[in-house]
Amino acid sequence: MKNKYASLILLGVMLLALPGFAQQELTLHLLDNVYQATHTNPAFRTRSNKINVTIFSSAHLSLRNSGFTYNQLAANIKEDETGQRIIDLQDVQDNLNLNGRDYVHASFNADLFALSFPAGKNRFSLNVTEHIQGRLHYDASILELATTGNAPGQTFQFGNYELNAIHFREFGIGWNRPFLEENKLTVGTRLKAVFGLGNIQTQYADVSLTTGTEQELYAITTNANVRANTSGVDMLEDDLEAYLFNLQNVGFGIDIGGTYELNNQISFSASVINLGMISWQEDAKAYTSEGEFTFTGVDNDDLLTEGFDIDIEQLTDSIADVFDLEEEEAQYTTGLPTQMYLTGNYQLARRTTASATLYSDFYRSFRRGFALGIRQNVGRWLQAAATYSVQNRSFNNLGAGLSLTTGPGGIQLYCATDNILALTSIGGARVANMRAGFNFVF
């Protein structure tokens, strides 16, 4: 059992830390001459290249923390009376503006293969894309308990801690086509066969701790009501090859998008990405814990007559029994990390376009972002973009993107980030991401 718990922790750390939920790419969204921009809207059509080929040459890495930055945490590191450096938890609690809905997010995805080509007015694409994403929700209750303790009769709720991490592989078939007079409307979609490799999710995790009255010294009641689902934990431990090529956890997904040119200056685009689900059947487990334990404490009067006598080993064993996880085989279903983009464009000059983008994704609640951007095209070989975005309670995100195409029969190089400042000062950033790679173009 200890090995299984160790594997469970290992998979969670891997899904959160490897190069986690839906990742917005607000700057890439403007580089519509790059095939990878179709990951944000399948209706986008590259103008300079008829055929695009990607082979293990495109990757995106994202890390976000809505509650604090590393520099904010490091500022609360002090020296104690012995000269040892410690974190002042009281200062952390006082200085961080945690709102109970904060989270850490990490994600990595890569195009293992992609092909995009025209056929008449239609444009088709094929892709194989690896996705690793994870999100951990947290709040300040644990800091409050550590720094101020429990007042008599007070209850601490620890129900805002949630983990959702997923590793899946996508096989997609895309299509888009212009419609209406002068091709004002373009509609696109991508159908996906999805295979889940690993997953950890907490369906619910309600844990509480209640102290007794002032007369009941050290009295404490703990309640636990926890259910977590996992898939791929044993496979990761026993057979890495079987884990990486597992095809038993089958799902589906769809991307839908469109663009519309109102006139020569104003256009719009909208998309919904990753509508779908995965059915987890292989190596699928459920872990539950439900129970209550009450330690009656020591009565004040008893201290005078009987002294202080507590069996600590029995106490800790009893508390551990409450949180002992029961394991059972259980198939379950999870949704894909769904995203939405809505963009308005205004053409300032022949090759210069200003834009405003609203972004949203959903995990237990809606999370939103907003970006202002400008895009500059130079011939058919160069496209550059810059953005300012508000996301994850962060207001200092300046993004930049660039694509350079050497010509038909050549290579298209590109990179994009939503926060270029994070590349120079990662410790002060709440948002850090980068998409980079190259495509063969013909």
Coordinates of C-alpha atoms in Angstrom, one line a residue:
M1 CA 0.0 0.0 0.0
K2 CA 2.9 2.4 0.8
N3 CA 4.2 1.9 -2.7
K4 CA 0.8 2.7 -4.2
Y5 CA 0.7 6.0 -2.2
A6 CA 4.2 6.8 -3.3
S7 CA 3.2 6.2 -6.9
L8 CA 0.1 8.4 -6.4
I9 CA 2.3 11.2 -5.2
L10 CA 4.8 10.7 -7.9
L11 CA 2.2 10.9 -10.7
G12 CA 0.7 14.0 -9.2
V13 CA 4.1 15.7 -9.0
M14 CA 4.9 14.6 -12.5
L15 CA 1.7 15.9 -14.0
L16 CA 2.2 19.2 -12.2
A17 CA 5.9 19.7 -12.7
L18 CA 6.7 18.3 -16.1
P19 CA 7.0 20.4 -19.1
G20 CA -1.1 22.0 -16.3
F21 CA -5.9 23.4 -16.4
A22 CA -6.5 24.7 -19.8
Q23 CA -3.6 27.0 -20.9
Q24 CA -4.4 30.3 -22.6
E25 CA -2.2 31.5 -25.4
L26 CA -3.3 35.0 -26.0
T27 CA -0.3 36.1 -28.1
L28 CA -0.2 33.0 -30.3
H29 CA -3.8 33.6 -31.0
L30 CA -2.8 36.7 -33.0
L31 CA -0.2 34.9 -35.1
D32 CA -2.8 33.5 -37.5
N33 CA -0.1 32.7 -40.1
V34 CA 1.3 30.0 -37.9
Y35 CA -0.4 26.6 -38.0
Q36 CA -0.3 26.2 -34.2
A37 CA -2.6 29.2 -33.9
T38 CA -5.4 26.8 -35.0
H39 CA -5.1 25.3 -31.5
T40 CA -6.9 28.4 -30.4
N41 CA -9.3 28.7 -33.4
P42 CA -9.6 25.9 -36.1
A43 CA -11.0 28.5 -38.5
F44 CA -7.7 30.3 -38.9
R45 CA -6.1 29.9 -42.3
T46 CA -2.4 30.4 -43.0
R47 CA -1.9 32.8 -45.9
S48 CA 1.7 32.3 -46.9
N49 CA 2.0 28.5 -46.9
K50 CA 0.0 26.0 -48.8
I51 CA 1.4 23.0 -46.8
N52 CA 2.6 22.9 -43.2
V53 CA 4.4 20.0 -41.6
T54 CA 5.4 19.7 -38.0
I55 CA 7.5 16.8 -36.7
F56 CA 8.4 16.9 -32.9
S57 CA 9.2 20.6 -33.4
S58 CA 6.5 22.6 -31.5
A59 CA 6.1 22.9 -27.7
H60 CA 4.3 25.1 -25.2
L61 CA 5.2 25.5 -21.5
S62 CA 3.0 27.4 -19.0
L63 CA 3.2 28.1 -15.3
R64 CA 0.8 30.3 -13.3
N65 CA 0.1 31.0 -9.6
S66 CA -2.8 33.3 -8.9
G67 CA -2.0 33.8 -5.2
F68 CA 1.6 35.0 -5.0
T69 CA 5.0 35.1 -6.7
Y70 CA 8.2 33.6 -5.6
N71 CA 9.6 37.0 -4.7
Q72 CA 6.7 37.7 -2.4
L73 CA 7.3 34.4 -0.6
A74 CA 11.1 35.0 -0.4
A75 CA 10.5 38.5 1.1
N76 CA 9.2 36.7 4.2
I77 CA 12.3 34.7 4.8
K78 CA 14.1 35.9 7.9
E79 CA 16.8 34.8 10.3
D80 CA 15.8 33.5 13.8
E81 CA 17.8 34.0 17.0
T82 CA 20.2 31.2 16.0
G83 CA 20.9 32.7 12.5
Q84 CA 18.9 30.1 10.7
R85 CA 16.8 31.3 7.8
I86 CA 13.1 30.5 8.2
I87 CA 9.8 31.5 6.6
D88 CA 7.8 33.8 8.8
L89 CA 4.3 32.3 8.3
Q90 CA 2.6 35.2 10.1
D91 CA 4.1 37.7 7.6
V92 CA 3.1 35.4 4.8
Q93 CA -0.5 35.3 6.0
D94 CA -0.5 39.1 6.5
N95 CA 1.1 40.1 3.2
L96 CA -0.5 37.6 0.7
N97 CA -3.9 38.5 -0.5
L98 CA -5.3 35.0 -0.8
N99 CA -9.1 34.8 -1.6
G100 CA -9.9 31.1 -1.1
R101 CA -10.0 30.5 -4.9
D102 CA -6.3 30.6 -5.6
Y103 CA -4.5 27.9 -7.6
V104 CA -1.1 26.8 -9.0
H105 CA -1.3 25.7 -12.7
A106 CA 1.3 24.0 -14.9
S107 CA 1.0 22.7 -18.4
F108 CA 3.0 21.3 -21.2
N109 CA 1.9 20.3 -24.7
A110 CA 3.7 19.4 -27.9
D111 CA 2.8 18.6 -31.5
L112 CA 4.3 15.2 -32.1
F113 CA 3.1 15.5 -35.7
A114 CA 1.0 17.9 -37.7
L115 CA 0.1 18.3 -41.4
S116 CA -2.1 21.0 -42.9
F117 CA -2.9 21.3 -46.6
P118 CA -5.5 22.8 -49.0
A119 CA -8.0 21.0 -51.2
G120 CA -9.9 23.5 -53.3
K121 CA -11.6 26.0 -51.0
N122 CA -11.2 23.5 -48.1
R123 CA -8.3 23.2 -45.8
F124 CA -7.6 20.0 -43.9
S125 CA -5.2 19.1 -41.1
L126 CA -4.0 16.1 -39.1
N127 CA -2.3 16.3 -35.7
V128 CA -1.0 14.2 -32.9
T129 CA -0.6 16.3 -29.8
E130 CA 0.6 15.4 -26.3
H131 CA -1.1 17.2 -23.3
I132 CA 0.1 17.3 -19.7
Q133 CA -1.9 19.7 -17.5
G134 CA -2.4 20.1 -13.7
R135 CA -4.0 22.5 -11.3
L136 CA -3.9 22.6 -7.5
H137 CA -6.4 24.8 -5.6
Y138 CA -5.5 26.1 -2.2
D139 CA -6.5 28.8 0.4
A140 CA -5.0 30.5 3.4
S141 CA -6.7 28.3 6.1
I142 CA -3.6 26.2 6.7
L143 CA -1.5 29.3 7.3
E144 CA -4.1 30.7 9.7
L145 CA -4.1 27.5 11.7
A146 CA -0.3 27.4 11.8
T147 CA 0.0 31.0 12.9
T148 CA -2.9 31.7 15.2
G149 CA -4.2 28.2 16.1
N150 CA -7.8 27.4 16.9
A151 CA -9.8 29.4 19.3
P152 CA -12.0 27.4 21.7
G153 CA -15.0 26.0 19.9
Q154 CA -13.7 27.1 16.5
T155 CA -13.9 25.0 13.3
F156 CA -11.4 25.1 10.5
Q157 CA -12.7 23.9 7.1
F158 CA -10.1 22.6 4.6
G159 CA -12.5 22.0 1.7
N160 CA -10.8 24.3 -0.8
Y161 CA -7.9 22.1 -1.6
E162 CA -8.4 20.3 -4.9
L163 CA -6.0 18.6 -7.3
N164 CA -6.8 17.8 -10.9
A165 CA -4.0 16.6 -13.2
I166 CA -4.3 14.9 -16.6
H167 CA -2.0 13.4 -19.2
F168 CA -3.6 12.6 -22.6
R169 CA -2.8 12.2 -26.3
E170 CA -4.9 13.7 -29.0
F171 CA -5.4 12.5 -32.6
G172 CA -7.1 15.3 -34.5
I173 CA -8.6 15.8 -38.0
G174 CA -9.3 19.4 -38.8
W175 CA -11.2 21.2 -41.6
N176 CA -12.1 24.8 -42.4
R177 CA -13.7 26.5 -45.4
P178 CA -14.8 30.1 -46.3
F179 CA -18.4 30.9 -47.1
L180 CA -20.6 33.8 -48.2
E181 CA -19.9 36.5 -50.7
E182 CA -16.2 37.5 -50.8
N183 CA -15.5 34.7 -48.3
K184 CA -16.5 36.9 -45.4
L185 CA -17.3 33.9 -43.2
T186 CA -14.9 31.1 -42.4
V187 CA -16.0 28.1 -40.4
G188 CA -13.6 25.4 -38.9
T189 CA -13.7 22.4 -36.7
R190 CA -11.3 19.7 -35.4
L191 CA -12.6 16.3 -34.4
K192 CA -10.4 14.5 -31.8
A193 CA -9.9 10.9 -30.7
V194 CA -8.4 11.2 -27.2
F195 CA -6.6 8.6 -25.2
G196 CA -6.0 9.2 -21.5
L197 CA -2.7 8.1 -20.0
G198 CA -2.7 9.4 -16.4
N199 CA -5.2 11.2 -14.2
I200 CA -5.6 12.3 -10.6
Q201 CA -8.7 14.2 -9.5
T202 CA -10.3 15.0 -6.2
Q203 CA -14.1 14.8 -6.5
Y204 CA -14.4 16.3 -3.1
A205 CA -12.1 16.8 -0.1
D206 CA -13.9 18.1 2.9
V207 CA -11.8 18.0 6.0
S208 CA -12.5 19.9 9.2
L209 CA -10.9 20.4 12.6
T210 CA -12.8 21.6 15.7
T211 CA -11.4 22.5 19.1
G212 CA -13.3 22.1 22.4
T213 CA -14.3 24.7 24.9
E214 CA -11.9 26.4 27.3
Q215 CA -12.8 23.7 29.9
E216 CA -11.8 20.9 27.6
L217 CA -8.1 21.5 27.2
Y218 CA -6.6 19.8 24.1
A219 CA -10.1 18.5 23.0
I220 CA -10.3 18.1 19.2
T221 CA -12.7 16.7 16.7
T222 CA -11.6 15.8 13.1
N223 CA -13.9 15.0 10.2
A224 CA -12.8 13.6 6.8
N225 CA -15.0 13.2 3.7
V226 CA -12.6 12.6 0.8
R227 CA -12.9 10.9 -2.6
A228 CA -10.2 10.9 -5.2
N229 CA -10.0 9.1 -8.6
T230 CA -6.8 8.0 -10.3
S231 CA -5.8 6.2 -13.4
G232 CA -2.4 5.1 -14.6
V233 CA -0.7 5.0 -11.1
D234 CA 0.1 1.3 -11.0
M235 CA 1.0 1.3 -14.7
L236 CA 3.5 4.2 -14.1
E237 CA 5.1 2.2 -11.3
D238 CA 5.2 -1.2 -12.9
D239 CA 5.5 -0.7 -16.7
L240 CA 6.4 2.8 -18.1
E241 CA 6.1 1.5 -21.7
A242 CA 2.5 0.2 -21.1
Y243 CA 1.7 3.6 -19.5
L244 CA 3.0 5.7 -22.4
F245 CA 1.2 3.6 -25.1
N246 CA -2.1 2.8 -23.2
L247 CA -5.1 3.0 -25.6
Q248 CA -7.8 1.8 -23.1
N249 CA -8.9 5.1 -21.7
V250 CA -10.8 6.4 -24.7
G251 CA -12.5 9.8 -25.2
F252 CA -13.5 12.3 -27.8
G253 CA -13.2 16.1 -28.3
I254 CA -14.1 18.8 -30.7
D255 CA -12.9 22.3 -31.5
I256 CA -15.3 24.7 -33.1
G257 CA -14.4 28.2 -34.5
G258 CA -15.3 30.9 -37.0
T259 CA -14.1 34.2 -38.4
Y260 CA -16.2 36.9 -39.9
E261 CA -15.2 40.1 -41.8
L262 CA -17.8 42.8 -41.3
N263 CA -16.1 45.2 -43.7
N264 CA -12.6 46.1 -44.8
Q265 CA -11.6 47.2 -41.4
I266 CA -13.6 45.3 -38.8
S267 CA -13.5 41.5 -38.3
F268 CA -14.4 39.0 -35.5
S269 CA -13.4 35.5 -34.5
A270 CA -14.8 33.1 -31.9
S271 CA -13.9 29.6 -30.8
V272 CA -14.6 26.9 -28.3
I273 CA -11.7 24.5 -27.8
N274 CA -11.7 21.0 -26.2
L275 CA -15.3 20.2 -25.8
G276 CA -15.3 16.5 -24.8
M277 CA -14.5 13.9 -22.2
I278 CA -12.4 10.8 -21.4
S279 CA -13.7 7.5 -19.9
W280 CA -11.0 6.2 -17.5
Q281 CA -11.2 2.4 -17.4
E282 CA -7.7 1.0 -17.3
D283 CA -6.0 1.0 -13.9
A284 CA -8.8 3.2 -12.6
K285 CA -9.1 3.5 -8.9
A286 CA -11.2 5.4 -6.3
Y287 CA -9.8 6.3 -2.9
T288 CA -12.2 7.3 -0.2
S289 CA -12.0 8.4 3.4
E290 CA -15.0 9.1 5.6
G291 CA -15.0 9.3 9.4
E292 CA -14.9 11.3 12.5
F293 CA -12.7 11.1 15.6
T294 CA -13.1 13.0 18.8
F295 CA -10.4 13.4 21.5
T296 CA -12.2 14.6 24.7
G297 CA -9.2 16.4 25.9
V298 CA -8.3 17.0 29.6
D299 CA -10.7 18.7 32.0
N300 CA -9.2 21.7 33.9
D301 CA -10.2 20.1 37.3
D302 CA -8.5 16.8 36.4
L303 CA -5.2 18.6 35.9
L304 CA -5.2 19.4 39.7
T305 CA -6.0 15.9 40.9
E306 CA -4.7 13.5 38.2
G307 CA -2.2 15.5 36.3
F308 CA -1.6 15.5 32.5
D309 CA -1.7 12.0 31.1
I310 CA -2.3 11.4 27.3
D311 CA -1.5 8.3 25.3
I312 CA 0.1 10.1 22.3
E313 CA 0.6 6.9 20.3
Q314 CA -3.1 5.9 20.7
L315 CA -4.1 9.5 19.8
T316 CA -2.1 9.6 16.6
D317 CA -3.2 6.1 15.6
S318 CA -6.9 7.1 16.0
I319 CA -6.5 10.2 13.9
A320 CA -4.6 8.3 11.2
D321 CA -7.5 5.8 11.0
V322 CA -9.9 8.7 10.1
F323 CA -7.7 9.6 7.1
D324 CA -6.9 6.0 6.0
L325 CA -7.8 5.8 2.3
E326 CA -9.9 2.8 1.2
E327 CA -9.0 1.7 -2.4
E328 CA -11.4 0.2 -4.9
E329 CA -11.5 -0.3 -8.7
A330 CA -13.9 2.3 -10.1
Q331 CA -14.3 3.5 -13.7
Y332 CA -15.1 7.2 -14.1
T333 CA -15.3 10.1 -16.6
T334 CA -13.6 13.5 -16.7
G335 CA -14.2 16.4 -19.1
L336 CA -11.5 17.9 -21.2
P337 CA -10.1 21.4 -20.3
T338 CA -12.5 23.6 -22.3
Q339 CA -11.4 27.1 -23.5
M340 CA -13.2 29.9 -25.2
Y341 CA -11.9 32.8 -27.3
L342 CA -13.7 35.9 -28.6
T343 CA -11.8 38.5 -30.5
G344 CA -12.5 41.7 -32.3
N345 CA -10.1 43.1 -34.9
Y346 CA -9.7 46.6 -36.3
Q347 CA -7.4 47.2 -39.3
L348 CA -5.4 50.3 -38.6
A349 CA -3.4 50.1 -41.9
R350 CA -3.1 47.7 -44.8
R351 CA -0.8 45.3 -42.8
T352 CA -1.5 46.5 -39.2
T353 CA -4.3 45.2 -37.0
A354 CA -5.4 46.0 -33.5
S355 CA -7.3 43.5 -31.5
A356 CA -9.2 42.8 -28.2
T357 CA -9.6 39.3 -26.9
L358 CA -11.8 37.9 -24.2
Y359 CA -10.7 34.5 -22.9
S360 CA -12.4 32.0 -20.5
D361 CA -11.9 28.5 -19.3
F362 CA -13.8 26.3 -16.9
Y363 CA -12.7 24.2 -13.9
R364 CA -15.3 24.2 -11.1
S365 CA -15.7 27.9 -11.9
F366 CA -15.1 30.2 -14.8
R367 CA -11.7 31.8 -15.1
R368 CA -11.3 34.8 -17.4
G369 CA -8.6 36.8 -19.1
F370 CA -8.5 39.9 -21.3
A371 CA -5.9 41.0 -23.8
L372 CA -5.3 44.0 -26.1
G373 CA -3.0 43.3 -29.0
I374 CA -1.5 44.6 -32.2
R375 CA -0.3 42.6 -35.2
Q376 CA 2.1 43.6 -38.0
N377 CA 2.6 41.7 -41.2
V378 CA 5.6 42.4 -43.4
G379 CA 5.0 40.8 -46.8
R380 CA 4.3 37.1 -46.6
W381 CA 7.4 36.1 -44.6
L382 CA 7.2 38.0 -41.3
Q383 CA 4.4 38.4 -38.7
A384 CA 4.9 40.1 -35.3
A385 CA 2.5 40.6 -32.5
A386 CA 2.5 42.4 -29.1
T387 CA -0.1 42.0 -26.3
Y388 CA -1.1 43.4 -22.9
S389 CA -3.2 41.0 -20.9
V390 CA -4.9 40.8 -17.5
Q391 CA -5.1 37.2 -16.2
N392 CA -4.7 35.3 -13.0
R393 CA -5.0 38.5 -10.9
S394 CA -1.9 39.7 -12.6
F395 CA -1.8 43.1 -14.4
N396 CA 1.7 43.4 -15.7
N397 CA 1.7 40.9 -18.6
L398 CA 3.3 42.2 -21.8
G399 CA 3.4 39.6 -24.5
A400 CA 5.3 39.3 -27.8
G401 CA 5.3 36.9 -30.7
L402 CA 7.2 36.5 -34.0
S403 CA 7.0 34.2 -37.0
L404 CA 9.6 34.2 -39.7
T405 CA 9.1 32.2 -42.9
T406 CA 12.0 31.6 -45.3
G407 CA 9.7 30.9 -48.2
P408 CA 7.9 28.0 -49.9
G409 CA 10.0 24.9 -49.6
G410 CA 11.6 26.4 -46.4
I411 CA 11.1 26.6 -42.7
Q412 CA 8.9 28.8 -40.6
L413 CA 10.4 29.7 -37.2
Y414 CA 8.1 31.2 -34.5
C415 CA 7.9 32.0 -30.8
A416 CA 5.3 33.6 -28.6
T417 CA 4.9 34.4 -24.9
D418 CA 2.2 36.2 -22.9
N419 CA 4.6 37.7 -20.4
I420 CA 8.0 38.6 -21.8
L421 CA 9.0 40.2 -18.5
A422 CA 8.9 36.8 -16.8
L423 CA 11.8 35.7 -19.0
T424 CA 14.0 38.2 -17.3
S425 CA 12.5 38.0 -13.8
I426 CA 10.7 34.7 -13.3
G427 CA 10.6 35.2 -9.5
G428 CA 8.3 38.3 -9.8
A429 CA 5.9 36.8 -12.3
R430 CA 2.5 35.1 -11.7
V431 CA 2.2 34.2 -15.3
A432 CA 5.0 32.6 -17.4
N433 CA 4.6 30.8 -20.7
M434 CA 6.4 30.2 -24.0
R435 CA 5.4 28.6 -27.3
A436 CA 8.3 28.0 -29.7
G437 CA 9.1 25.7 -32.6
F438 CA 9.3 25.5 -36.4
N439 CA 7.3 24.1 -39.3
F440 CA 8.3 22.9 -42.7
V441 CA 6.4 24.9 -45.3
F442 CA 5.7 24.3 -48.9

